[in-house]
JSON list of C-alpha atoms in Angstrom, two decimals:
[
{"chain": "A", "resi": 8, "resn": "MET", "atom": "CA", "xyz": [24.92, 9.61, 14.71]},
{"chain": "A", "resi": 9, "resn": "ALA", "atom": "CA", "xyz": [25.15, 7.52, 17.69]},
{"chain": "A", "resi": 10, "resn": "ALA", "atom": "CA", "xyz": [21.84, 7.82, 17.57]},
{"chain": "A", "resi": 11, "resn": "ALA", "atom": "CA", "xyz": [21.52, 6.28, 13.98]},
{"chain": "A", "resi": 12, "resn": "LEU", "atom": "CA", "xyz": [24.01, 3.94, 15.32]},
{"chain": "A", "resi": 13, "resn": "ILE", "atom": "CA", "xyz": [21.54, 2.74, 18.28]},
{"chain": "A", "resi": 14, "resn": "CYS", "atom": "CA", "xyz": [18.34, 2.69, 15.33]},
{"chain": "A", "resi": 15, "resn": "VAL", "atom": "CA", "xyz": [20.40, 0.26, 12.87]},
{"chain": "A", "resi": 16, "resn": "ILE", "atom": "CA", "xyz": [21.65, -1.72, 15.79]},
{"chain": "A", "resi": 17, "resn": "SER", "atom": "CA", "xyz": [18.32, -2.33, 17.21]},
{"chain": "A", "resi": 18, "resn": "VAL", "atom": "CA", "xyz": [16.70, -2.91, 14.56]},
{"chain": "A", "resi": 19, "resn": "ALA", "atom": "CA", "xyz": [19.15, -5.11, 13.19]},
{"chain": "A", "resi": 20, "resn": "VAL", "atom": "CA", "xyz": [19.27, -6.80, 17.61]},
{"chain": "A", "resi": 21, "resn": "PHE", "atom": "CA", "xyz": [15.53, -6.53, 16.71]},
{"chain": "A", "resi": 22, "resn": "LEU", "atom": "CA", "xyz": [14.93, -8.88, 13.53]},
{"chain": "A", "resi": 23, "resn": "GLN", "atom": "CA", "xyz": [17.45, -11.63, 15.15]},
{"chain": "A", "resi": 24, "resn": "PHE", "atom": "CA", "xyz": [15.13, -11.72, 18.02]},
{"chain": "A", "resi": 25, "resn": "PHE", "atom": "CA", "xyz": [11.58, -11.90, 16.71]},
{"chain": "A", "resi": 26, "resn": "VAL", "atom": "CA", "xyz": [12.40, -14.42, 14.31]},
{"chain": "A", "resi": 27, "resn": "SER", "atom": "CA", "xyz": [13.38, -17.18, 17.02]},
{"chain": "A", "resi": 28, "resn": "TYR", "atom": "CA", "xyz": [11.25, -16.02, 19.19]},
{"chain": "A", "resi": 29, "resn": "CYS", "atom": "CA", "xyz": [8.30, -17.03, 16.49]},
{"chain": "A", "resi": 30, "resn": "ARG", "atom": "CA", "xyz": [10.64, -19.98, 15.68]},
{"chain": "A", "resi": 31, "resn": "SER", "atom": "CA", "xyz": [10.70, -20.84, 19.36]},
{"chain": "A", "resi": 32, "resn": "VAL", "atom": "CA", "xyz": [6.30, -20.71, 19.84]},
{"chain": "A", "resi": 33, "resn": "LEU", "atom": "CA", "xyz": [6.28, -22.65, 16.09]},
{"chain": "A", "resi": 34, "resn": "ALA", "atom": "CA", "xyz": [9.53, -25.32, 17.66]},
{"chain": "A", "resi": 35, "resn": "VAL", "atom": "CA", "xyz": [6.64, -25.56, 20.06]},
{"chain": "A", "resi": 36, "resn": "SER", "atom": "CA", "xyz": [3.15, -26.09, 18.30]},
{"chain": "A", "resi": 37, "resn": "ARG", "atom": "CA", "xyz": [5.09, -28.64, 15.86]},
{"chain": "A", "resi": 38, "resn": "LYS", "atom": "CA", "xyz": [5.27, -30.98, 18.86]},
{"chain": "A", "resi": 39, "resn": "VAL", "atom": "CA", "xyz": [1.19, -31.42, 19.01]},
{"chain": "A", "resi": 40, "resn": "GLU", "atom": "CA", "xyz": [-0.75, -33.42, 16.50]},
{"chain": "A", "resi": 41, "resn": "LEU", "atom": "CA", "xyz": [-3.98, -31.98, 15.16]},
{"chain": "A", "resi": 42, "resn": "SER", "atom": "CA", "xyz": [-7.05, -34.03, 16.40]},
{"chain": "A", "resi": 43, "resn": "ASP", "atom": "CA", "xyz": [-9.64, -35.00, 13.23]},
{"chain": "A", "resi": 44, "resn": "ARG", "atom": "CA", "xyz": [-11.99, -32.20, 14.26]},
{"chain": "A", "resi": 45, "resn": "VAL", "atom": "CA", "xyz": [-9.98, -28.92, 13.42]},
{"chain": "A", "resi": 46, "resn": "ARG", "atom": "CA", "xyz": [-8.94, -30.65, 10.49]},
{"chain": "A", "resi": 47, "resn": "GLU", "atom": "CA", "xyz": [-12.64, -31.84, 8.96]},
{"chain": "A", "resi": 48, "resn": "VAL", "atom": "CA", "xyz": [-12.83, -28.06, 10.31]},
{"chain": "A", "resi": 49, "resn": "SER", "atom": "CA", "xyz": [-11.13, -26.42, 7.64]},
{"chain": "A", "resi": 50, "resn": "GLY", "atom": "CA", "xyz": [-10.96, -28.98, 5.38]},
{"chain": "A", "resi": 51, "resn": "ILE", "atom": "CA", "xyz": [-7.63, -31.12, 5.64]},
{"chain": "A", "resi": 52, "resn": "ALA", "atom": "CA", "xyz": [-8.65, -33.91, 6.61]},
{"chain": "A", "resi": 53, "resn": "ASN", "atom": "CA", "xyz": [-6.72, -35.78, 4.00]},
{"chain": "A", "resi": 54, "resn": "ARG", "atom": "CA", "xyz": [-4.19, -33.85, 3.87]},
{"chain": "A", "resi": 55, "resn": "SER", "atom": "CA", "xyz": [-1.15, -32.25, 6.14]},
{"chain": "A", "resi": 56, "resn": "VAL", "atom": "CA", "xyz": [-1.26, -28.72, 6.56]},
{"chain": "A", "resi": 57, "resn": "GLY", "atom": "CA", "xyz": [-0.03, -26.79, 3.47]},
{"chain": "A", "resi": 58, "resn": "ALA", "atom": "CA", "xyz": [2.04, -23.09, 3.29]},
{"chain": "A", "resi": 59, "resn": "ASP", "atom": "CA", "xyz": [-1.07, -21.35, 1.94]},
{"chain": "A", "resi": 60, "resn": "ASP", "atom": "CA", "xyz": [-3.91, -22.55, 4.54]},
{"chain": "A", "resi": 61, "resn": "PHE", "atom": "CA", "xyz": [-2.79, -19.68, 7.01]},
{"chain": "A", "resi": 62, "resn": "SER", "atom": "CA", "xyz": [-4.59, -17.19, 6.25]},
{"chain": "A", "resi": 63, "resn": "LYS", "atom": "CA", "xyz": [-7.98, -19.75, 5.32]},
{"chain": "A", "resi": 64, "resn": "LEU", "atom": "CA", "xyz": [-6.66, -20.92, 9.37]},
{"chain": "A", "resi": 65, "resn": "VAL", "atom": "CA", "xyz": [-6.59, -17.89, 10.93]},
{"chain": "A", "resi": 66, "resn": "GLN", "atom": "CA", "xyz": [-10.35, -16.52, 9.88]},
{"chain": "A", "resi": 67, "resn": "LEU", "atom": "CA", "xyz": [-11.56, -19.71, 11.70]},
{"chain": "A", "resi": 68, "resn": "VAL", "atom": "CA", "xyz": [-9.48, -19.42, 14.56]},
{"chain": "A", "resi": 69, "resn": "HIS", "atom": "CA", "xyz": [-11.10, -15.56, 14.89]},
{"chain": "A", "resi": 70, "resn": "LEU", "atom": "CA", "xyz": [-14.56, -17.29, 13.73]},
{"chain": "A", "resi": 71, "resn": "CYS", "atom": "CA", "xyz": [-14.11, -18.53, 17.61]},
{"chain": "A", "resi": 72, "resn": "PRO", "atom": "CA", "xyz": [-14.09, -17.62, 20.79]},
{"chain": "A", "resi": 73, "resn": "GLU", "atom": "CA", "xyz": [-11.47, -15.80, 22.63]},
{"chain": "A", "resi": 74, "resn": "GLN", "atom": "CA", "xyz": [-9.34, -17.72, 25.33]},
{"chain": "A", "resi": 75, "resn": "GLY", "atom": "CA", "xyz": [-8.13, -13.98, 25.36]},
{"chain": "A", "resi": 76, "resn": "ASP", "atom": "CA", "xyz": [-4.20, -15.32, 26.00]},
{"chain": "A", "resi": 77, "resn": "ASP", "atom": "CA", "xyz": [-3.56, -16.73, 22.77]},
{"chain": "A", "resi": 78, "resn": "GLU", "atom": "CA", "xyz": [-4.02, -13.40, 20.45]},
{"chain": "A", "resi": 79, "resn": "THR", "atom": "CA", "xyz": [-0.55, -11.95, 20.65]},
{"chain": "A", "resi": 80, "resn": "GLU", "atom": "CA", "xyz": [1.42, -14.93, 19.52]},
{"chain": "A", "resi": 81, "resn": "ILE", "atom": "CA", "xyz": [-0.91, -14.94, 17.21]},
{"chain": "A", "resi": 82, "resn": "ARG", "atom": "CA", "xyz": [0.15, -11.82, 15.31]},
{"chain": "A", "resi": 83, "resn": "ALA", "atom": "CA", "xyz": [3.26, -12.40, 16.35]},
{"chain": "A", "resi": 84, "resn": "VAL", "atom": "CA", "xyz": [3.44, -15.51, 14.27]},
{"chain": "A", "resi": 85, "resn": "GLY", "atom": "CA", "xyz": [1.25, -13.62, 11.08]},
{"chain": "A", "resi": 86, "resn": "THR", "atom": "CA", "xyz": [3.84, -10.75, 10.67]},
{"chain": "A", "resi": 87, "resn": "TYR", "atom": "CA", "xyz": [6.42, -13.79, 10.75]},
{"chain": "A", "resi": 88, "resn": "TYR", "atom": "CA", "xyz": [4.39, -15.23, 7.94]},
{"chain": "A", "resi": 89, "resn": "GLY", "atom": "CA", "xyz": [3.29, -11.77, 5.95]},
{"chain": "A", "resi": 90, "resn": "LEU", "atom": "CA", "xyz": [7.86, -11.46, 6.48]},
{"chain": "A", "resi": 91, "resn": "LEU", "atom": "CA", "xyz": [8.39, -15.10, 4.77]},
{"chain": "A", "resi": 92, "resn": "ARG", "atom": "CA", "xyz": [5.91, -14.23, 2.40]},
{"chain": "A", "resi": 93, "resn": "VAL", "atom": "CA", "xyz": [8.30, -10.97, 0.75]},
{"chain": "A", "resi": 94, "resn": "MET", "atom": "CA", "xyz": [11.82, -13.32, 0.74]},
{"chain": "A", "resi": 95, "resn": "LYS", "atom": "CA", "xyz": [10.16, -16.32, -0.89]},
{"chain": "A", "resi": 96, "resn": "TYR", "atom": "CA", "xyz": [8.96, -13.38, -3.40]},
{"chain": "A", "resi": 97, "resn": "PHE", "atom": "CA", "xyz": [12.41, -11.97, -3.24]},
{"chain": "A", "resi": 98, "resn": "SER", "atom": "CA", "xyz": [14.29, -15.26, -3.31]},
{"chain": "A", "resi": 99, "resn": "THR", "atom": "CA", "xyz": [12.25, -16.25, -6.65]},
{"chain": "A", "resi": 100, "resn": "PHE", "atom": "CA", "xyz": [14.92, -13.89, -7.89]},
{"chain": "A", "resi": 101, "resn": "LEU", "atom": "CA", "xyz": [17.51, -13.31, -6.06]},
{"chain": "A", "resi": 102, "resn": "ILE", "atom": "CA", "xyz": [18.02, -16.51, -4.04]},
{"chain": "A", "resi": 103, "resn": "PRO", "atom": "CA", "xyz": [16.75, -19.00, -5.59]},
{"chain": "A", "resi": 104, "resn": "GLY", "atom": "CA", "xyz": [17.65, -21.87, -2.16]},
{"chain": "A", "resi": 105, "resn": "PHE", "atom": "CA", "xyz": [15.83, -20.01, 0.13]},
{"chain": "A", "resi": 106, "resn": "GLY", "atom": "CA", "xyz": [12.58, -21.18, -1.70]},
{"chain": "A", "resi": 107, "resn": "PRO", "atom": "CA", "xyz": [11.68, -23.93, 0.09]},
{"chain": "A", "resi": 108, "resn": "TRP", "atom": "CA", "xyz": [13.57, -23.10, 3.37]},
{"chain": "A", "resi": 109, "resn": "THR", "atom": "CA", "xyz": [10.90, -19.94, 3.38]},
{"chain": "A", "resi": 110, "resn": "GLU", "atom": "CA", "xyz": [7.96, -23.17, 2.47]},
{"chain": "A", "resi": 111, "resn": "ARG", "atom": "CA", "xyz": [8.76, -25.17, 5.16]},
{"chain": "A", "resi": 112, "resn": "GLU", "atom": "CA", "xyz": [8.80, -22.53, 7.58]},
{"chain": "A", "resi": 113, "resn": "ARG", "atom": "CA", "xyz": [4.83, -20.78, 6.36]},
{"chain": "A", "resi": 114, "resn": "GLN", "atom": "CA", "xyz": [4.06, -24.28, 6.44]},
{"chain": "A", "resi": 115, "resn": "SER", "atom": "CA", "xyz": [4.88, -23.76, 10.53]},
{"chain": "A", "resi": 116, "resn": "CYS", "atom": "CA", "xyz": [2.59, -21.17, 10.63]},
{"chain": "A", "resi": 117, "resn": "SER", "atom": "CA", "xyz": [0.13, -22.45, 8.93]},
{"chain": "A", "resi": 118, "resn": "HIS", "atom": "CA", "xyz": [0.25, -25.48, 11.92]},
{"chain": "A", "resi": 119, "resn": "PHE", "atom": "CA", "xyz": [0.17, -23.58, 14.24]},
{"chain": "A", "resi": 120, "resn": "ALA", "atom": "CA", "xyz": [-2.74, -21.47, 13.37]},
{"chain": "A", "resi": 121, "resn": "ALA", "atom": "CA", "xyz": [-4.59, -25.09, 12.93]},
{"chain": "A", "resi": 122, "resn": "VAL", "atom": "CA", "xyz": [-3.17, -26.02, 16.87]},
{"chain": "A", "resi": 123, "resn": "ALA", "atom": "CA", "xyz": [-4.92, -22.32, 17.91]},
{"chain": "A", "resi": 124, "resn": "LEU", "atom": "CA", "xyz": [-8.02, -23.26, 15.87]},
{"chain": "A", "resi": 125, "resn": "ASP", "atom": "CA", "xyz": [-8.14, -26.38, 17.93]},
{"chain": "A", "resi": 126, "resn": "ARG", "atom": "CA", "xyz": [-7.89, -25.24, 20.80]},
{"chain": "A", "resi": 127, "resn": "ARG", "atom": "CA", "xyz": [-10.26, -22.71, 20.62]},
{"chain": "A", "resi": 128, "resn": "ILE", "atom": "CA", "xyz": [-12.45, -25.09, 19.25]},
{"chain": "A", "resi": 129, "resn": "SER", "atom": "CA", "xyz": [-12.27, -27.48, 22.67]},
{"chain": "A", "resi": 130, "resn": "TYR", "atom": "CA", "xyz": [-12.83, -23.91, 24.56]},
{"chain": "A", "resi": 131, "resn": "SER", "atom": "CA", "xyz": [-15.84, -23.17, 22.62]},
{"chain": "A", "resi": 132, "resn": "ARG", "atom": "CA", "xyz": [-17.01, -27.06, 23.24]},
{"chain": "A", "resi": 133, "resn": "ASP", "atom": "CA", "xyz": [-16.16, -26.67, 27.04]},
{"chain": "A", "resi": 134, "resn": "LEU", "atom": "CA", "xyz": [-17.64, -23.23, 27.60]},
{"chain": "A", "resi": 135, "resn": "PHE", "atom": "CA", "xyz": [-21.56, -24.64, 25.90]},
{"chain": "A", "resi": 136, "resn": "THR", "atom": "CA", "xyz": [-21.20, -27.75, 27.99]},
{"chain": "A", "resi": 137, "resn": "GLN", "atom": "CA", "xyz": [-20.95, -25.59, 30.85]},
{"chain": "A", "resi": 138, "resn": "GLN", "atom": "CA", "xyz": [-23.90, -22.95, 29.67]},
{"chain": "A", "resi": 139, "resn": "VAL", "atom": "CA", "xyz": [-25.95, -26.09, 28.86]},
{"chain": "A", "resi": 140, "resn": "ALA", "atom": "CA", "xyz": [-25.10, -28.10, 32.95]},
{"chain": "A", "resi": 141, "resn": "ASP", "atom": "CA", "xyz": [-26.56, -24.45, 34.23]},
{"chain": "A", "resi": 142, "resn": "ARG", "atom": "CA", "xyz": [-29.37, -24.47, 32.12]},
{"chain": "A", "resi": 143, "resn": "THR", "atom": "CA", "xyz": [-30.05, -27.96, 33.72]},
{"chain": "B", "resi": 29, "resn": "MET", "atom": "CA", "xyz": [14.94, 12.35, 28.74]},
{"chain": "B", "resi": 30, "resn": "VAL", "atom": "CA", "xyz": [14.39, 10.83, 25.03]},
{"chain": "B", "resi": 31, "resn": "GLU", "atom": "CA", "xyz": [18.09, 10.38, 24.73]},
{"chain": "B", "resi": 32, "resn": "LEU", "atom": "CA", "xyz": [18.64, 8.73, 28.12]},
{"chain": "B", "resi": 33, "resn": "GLY", "atom": "CA", "xyz": [15.29, 6.39, 28.23]},
{"chain": "B", "resi": 34, "resn": "GLN", "atom": "CA", "xyz": [17.66, 5.36, 24.63]},
{"chain": "B", "resi": 35, "resn": "ASN", "atom": "CA", "xyz": [20.54, 5.01, 26.33]},
{"chain": "B", "resi": 36, "resn": "LEU", "atom": "CA", "xyz": [19.05, 3.08, 28.79]},
{"chain": "B", "resi": 37, "resn": "HIS", "atom": "CA", "xyz": [16.88, 0.77, 26.69]},
{"chain": "B", "resi": 38, "resn": "PHE", "atom": "CA", "xyz": [20.24, -0.08, 24.32]},
{"chain": "B", "resi": 39, "resn": "VAL", "atom": "CA", "xyz": [21.73, -1.02, 27.44]},
{"chain": "B", "resi": 40, "resn": "GLY", "atom": "CA", "xyz": [19.10, -3.55, 28.27]},
{"chain": "B", "resi": 41, "resn": "MET", "atom": "CA", "xyz": [19.23, -4.62, 24.42]},
{"chain": "B", "resi": 42, "resn": "VAL", "atom": "CA", "xyz": [23.14, -5.06, 24.89]},
{"chain": "B", "resi": 43, "resn": "LEU", "atom": "CA", "xyz": [23.04, -7.55, 28.26]},
{"chain": "B", "resi": 44, "resn": "THR", "atom": "CA", "xyz": [19.85, -9.80, 26.84]},
{"chain": "B", "resi": 45, "resn": "TYR", "atom": "CA", "xyz": [21.65, -9.99, 23.47]},
{"chain": "B", "resi": 46, "resn": "LEU", "atom": "CA", "xyz": [25.04, -11.26, 25.97]},
{"chain": "B", "resi": 47, "resn": "LEU", "atom": "CA", "xyz": [22.13, -13.30, 28.04]},
{"chain": "B", "resi": 48, "resn": "TRP", "atom": "CA", "xyz": [21.34, -15.04, 24.61]},
{"chain": "B", "resi": 49, "resn": "GLY", "atom": "CA", "xyz": [24.69, -15.45, 23.28]},
{"chain": "B", "resi": 50, "resn": "ALA", "atom": "CA", "xyz": [26.19, -17.26, 27.05]},
{"chain": "B", "resi": 51, "resn": "ILE", "atom": "CA", "xyz": [22.11, -19.65, 26.06]},
{"chain": "B", "resi": 52, "resn": "LEU", "atom": "CA", "xyz": [23.58, -20.79, 22.48]},
{"chain": "B", "resi": 53, "resn": "LYS", "atom": "CA", "xyz": [26.61, -21.42, 24.35]},
{"chain": "B", "resi": 54, "resn": "LEU", "atom": "CA", "xyz": [25.55, -23.37, 26.85]},
{"chain": "B", "resi": 55, "resn": "ARG", "atom": "CA", "xyz": [23.09, -25.80, 25.12]},
{"chain": "B", "resi": 56, "resn": "GLU", "atom": "CA", "xyz": [19.89, -24.50, 26.67]},
{"chain": "B", "resi": 57, "resn": "THR", "atom": "CA", "xyz": [16.72, -26.65, 26.67]},
{"chain": "B", "resi": 58, "resn": "ARG", "atom": "CA", "xyz": [14.79, -25.36, 28.75]},
{"chain": "B", "resi": 59, "resn": "THR", "atom": "CA", "xyz": [12.21, -23.99, 26.09]},
{"chain": "B", "resi": 60, "resn": "ARG", "atom": "CA", "xyz": [10.23, -21.29, 29.21]},
{"chain": "B", "resi": 61, "resn": "LEU", "atom": "CA", "xyz": [13.38, -19.27, 29.43]},
{"chain": "B", "resi": 62, "resn": "ILE", "atom": "CA", "xyz": [14.54, -19.76, 26.18]},
{"chain": "B", "resi": 63, "resn": "GLN", "atom": "CA", "xyz": [11.26, -17.70, 24.96]},
{"chain": "B", "resi": 64, "resn": "MET", "atom": "CA", "xyz": [11.48, -15.57, 28.24]},
{"chain": "B", "resi": 65, "resn": "VAL", "atom": "CA", "xyz": [14.94, -14.32, 27.27]},
{"chain": "B", "resi": 66, "resn": "LEU", "atom": "CA", "xyz": [13.70, -13.71, 23.30]},
{"chain": "B", "resi": 67, "resn": "ALA", "atom": "CA", "xyz": [10.83, -11.55, 24.62]},
{"chain": "B", "resi": 68, "resn": "LEU", "atom": "CA", "xyz": [12.69, -9.99, 26.49]},
{"chain": "B", "resi": 69, "resn": "GLY", "atom": "CA", "xyz": [14.90, -9.01, 23.69]},
{"chain": "B", "resi": 70, "resn": "VAL", "atom": "CA", "xyz": [12.27, -7.98, 21.27]},
{"chain": "B", "resi": 71, "resn": "TYR", "atom": "CA", "xyz": [10.63, -5.41, 24.47]},
{"chain": "B", "resi": 72, "resn": "PHE", "atom": "CA", "xyz": [14.13, -4.04, 24.56]},
{"chain": "B", "resi": 73, "resn": "SER", "atom": "CA", "xyz": [15.56, -3.98, 20.37]},
{"chain": "B", "resi": 74, "resn": "ALA", "atom": "CA", "xyz": [11.78, -2.43, 19.83]},
{"chain": "B", "resi": 75, "resn": "THR", "atom": "CA", "xyz": [11.71, -0.01, 22.14]},
{"chain": "B", "resi": 76, "resn": "ALA", "atom": "CA", "xyz": [15.64, 1.24, 22.01]},
{"chain": "B", "resi": 77, "resn": "CYS", "atom": "CA", "xyz": [14.94, 1.88, 18.35]},
{"chain": "B", "resi": 78, "resn": "THR", "atom": "CA", "xyz": [11.43, 3.63, 18.91]},
{"chain": "B", "resi": 79, "resn": "TYR", "atom": "CA", "xyz": [13.73, 6.39, 21.17]},
{"chain": "B", "resi": 80, "resn": "ALA", "atom": "CA", "xyz": [16.40, 6.98, 18.57]},
{"chain": "B", "resi": 81, "resn": "LEU", "atom": "CA", "xyz": [14.09, 7.26, 15.99]},
{"chain": "B", "resi": 82, "resn": "ARG", "atom": "CA", "xyz": [12.34, 9.76, 18.22]},
{"chain": "B", "resi": 83, "resn": "ASN", "atom": "CA", "xyz": [15.75, 10.97, 19.07]},
{"chain": "B", "resi": 84, "resn": "LEU", "atom": "CA", "xyz": [16.63, 11.68, 15.55]},
{"chain": "B", "resi": 85, "resn": "PHE", "atom": "CA", "xyz": [13.11, 12.35, 14.10]},
{"chain": "B", "resi": 86, "resn": "PRO", "atom": "CA", "xyz": [10.34, 14.61, 16.51]},
{"chain": "B", "resi": 87, "resn": "VAL", "atom": "CA", "xyz": [8.29, 14.98, 13.95]},
{"chain": "B", "resi": 88, "resn": "LEU", "atom": "CA", "xyz": [7.41, 11.27, 13.69]},
{"chain": "B", "resi": 89, "resn": "GLN", "atom": "CA", "xyz": [6.66, 10.96, 17.85]},
{"chain": "B", "resi": 90, "resn": "PRO", "atom": "CA", "xyz": [2.69, 12.29, 17.56]},
{"chain": "B", "resi": 91, "resn": "ALA", "atom": "CA", "xyz": [1.47, 10.37, 14.73]},
{"chain": "B", "resi": 92, "resn": "VAL", "atom": "CA", "xyz": [3.39, 6.79, 15.60]},
{"chain": "B", "resi": 93, "resn": "LEU", "atom": "CA", "xyz": [6.41, 6.68, 17.74]},
{"chain": "B", "resi": 94, "resn": "ARG", "atom": "CA", "xyz": [4.37, 7.03, 20.83]},
{"chain": "B", "resi": 95, "resn": "TRP", "atom": "CA", "xyz": [2.14, 4.45, 20.50]},
{"chain": "B", "resi": 96, "resn": "VAL", "atom": "CA", "xyz": [5.53, 2.21, 20.46]},
{"chain": "B", "resi": 97, "resn": "PRO", "atom": "CA", "xyz": [6.76, 1.60, 24.34]},
{"chain": "B", "resi": 98, "resn": "PRO", "atom": "CA", "xyz": [2.71, 1.19, 25.51]},
{"chain": "B", "resi": 99, "resn": "ILE", "atom": "CA", "xyz": [2.85, -1.38, 23.19]},
{"chain": "B", "resi": 100, "resn": "MET", "atom": "CA", "xyz": [6.15, -3.04, 24.05]},
{"chain": "B", "resi": 101, "resn": "GLY", "atom": "CA", "xyz": [4.89, -2.62, 27.70]},
{"chain": "B", "resi": 102, "resn": "VAL", "atom": "CA", "xyz": [1.66, -4.88, 26.96]},
{"chain": "B", "resi": 103, "resn": "TRP", "atom": "CA", "xyz": [3.74, -7.56, 24.85]},
{"chain": "B", "resi": 104, "resn": "LEU", "atom": "CA", "xyz": [6.22, -8.14, 27.17]},
{"chain": "B", "resi": 105, "resn": "PRO", "atom": "CA", "xyz": [3.99, -9.63, 30.32]},
{"chain": "B", "resi": 106, "resn": "ILE", "atom": "CA", "xyz": [1.17, -11.11, 27.89]},
{"chain": "B", "resi": 107, "resn": "ALA", "atom": "CA", "xyz": [4.62, -12.71, 26.37]},
{"chain": "B", "resi": 108, "resn": "TRP", "atom": "CA", "xyz": [6.01, -14.21, 29.64]},
{"chain": "B", "resi": 109, "resn": "ALA", "atom": "CA", "xyz": [1.98, -15.19, 30.21]},
{"chain": "B", "resi": 110, "resn": "TYR", "atom": "CA", "xyz": [1.90, -17.35, 27.47]},
{"chain": "B", "resi": 111, "resn": "THR", "atom": "CA", "xyz": [4.75, -19.71, 28.14]},
{"chain": "B", "resi": 112, "resn": "PHE", "atom": "CA", "xyz": [3.80, -19.92, 31.67]},
{"chain": "B", "resi": 113, "resn": "ALA", "atom": "CA", "xyz": [0.32, -21.01, 29.76]},
{"chain": "B", "resi": 114, "resn": "LYS", "atom": "CA", "xyz": [1.21, -22.76, 27.04]},
{"chain": "B", "resi": 115, "resn": "VAL", "atom": "CA", "xyz": [4.86, -24.37, 27.59]},
{"chain": "B", "resi": 116, "resn": "SER", "atom": "CA", "xyz": [5.02, -27.08, 29.92]},
{"chain": "B", "resi": 117, "resn": "GLU", "atom": "CA", "xyz": [7.99, -26.98, 32.84]},
{"chain": "B", "resi": 118, "resn": "ASP", "atom": "CA", "xyz": [9.19, -30.11, 31.30]},
{"chain": "B", "resi": 119, "resn": "SER", "atom": "CA", "xyz": [9.12, -28.57, 27.44]},
{"chain": "B", "resi": 120, "resn": "ARG", "atom": "CA", "xyz": [12.86, -28.60, 26.08]},
{"chain": "B", "resi": 121, "resn": "LEU", "atom": "CA", "xyz": [14.38, -26.89, 22.85]},
{"chain": "B", "resi": 122, "resn": "ALA", "atom": "CA", "xyz": [17.48, -27.20, 20.28]},
{"chain": "B", "resi": 123, "resn": "THR", "atom": "CA", "xyz": [18.54, -23.67, 20.13]},
{"chain": "B", "resi": 124, "resn": "ALA", "atom": "CA", "xyz": [20.39, -24.88, 17.43]},
{"chain": "B", "resi": 125, "resn": "ARG", "atom": "CA", "xyz": [17.11, -25.10, 15.27]},
{"chain": "B", "resi": 126, "resn": "LEU", "atom": "CA", "xyz": [16.93, -21.97, 15.92]},
{"chain": "B", "resi": 127, "resn": "VAL", "atom": "CA", "xyz": [19.21, -19.86, 14.16]},
{"chain": "B", "resi": 128, "resn": "ALA", "atom": "CA", "xyz": [19.37, -22.46, 11.89]},
{"chain": "B", "resi": 129, "resn": "ARG", "atom": "CA", "xyz": [20.16, -21.03, 8.41]},
{"chain": "B", "resi": 130, "resn": "ALA", "atom": "CA", "xyz": [18.16, -21.81, 5.00]},
{"chain": "B", "resi": 131, "resn": "ARG", "atom": "CA", "xyz": [20.14, -25.02, 3.09]}
]
């Protein structure tokens, strides 16, 4: 009985902490302006990052060499994005007012992925420059 | 041993929840502190849940649940390292935005 109670409370608290953590990570990345380079690479040169761009941006992120310190956060935000997709699906039937909020959150997830891509592109360029300098 | 782990992590989770409540009440805005406390909360709640599930369903232990505590053990230092590496000391964040409900 005690174990079941602890399990239920832990799941509820975990969801609350996890969502707040992801939102704090997204809030930090929202302040970062995207460079023209990442806009060009991801095909969003003439528009803002869309809610559905997340998967494409994460695929591009995984094509770049890893920096080694942001993989866990990308996975955490990916899980949050999946959770939002499920919520969006159910909100269309149950709570229609939830739709615009999930759309904004998904857009923030895409922006986070674009910022991660920007960082990795910069890192790749630095690596390339360093290699060229080492050869000469 | 499983019950002890379950109870200790549950206490850790409750204390972290109280700390999070105090942060919200005091309107603390340091992003680093907020992210560290939230990562700690994720760690304690996930581990407490895993131990409780182990207690309830011992059959799940060999296949699934045995991997969760080590994964969460890695999660905490990585999340804290990310916070120190990517979030500047001066960065500020309104906690009210993190718990804002959908309008």
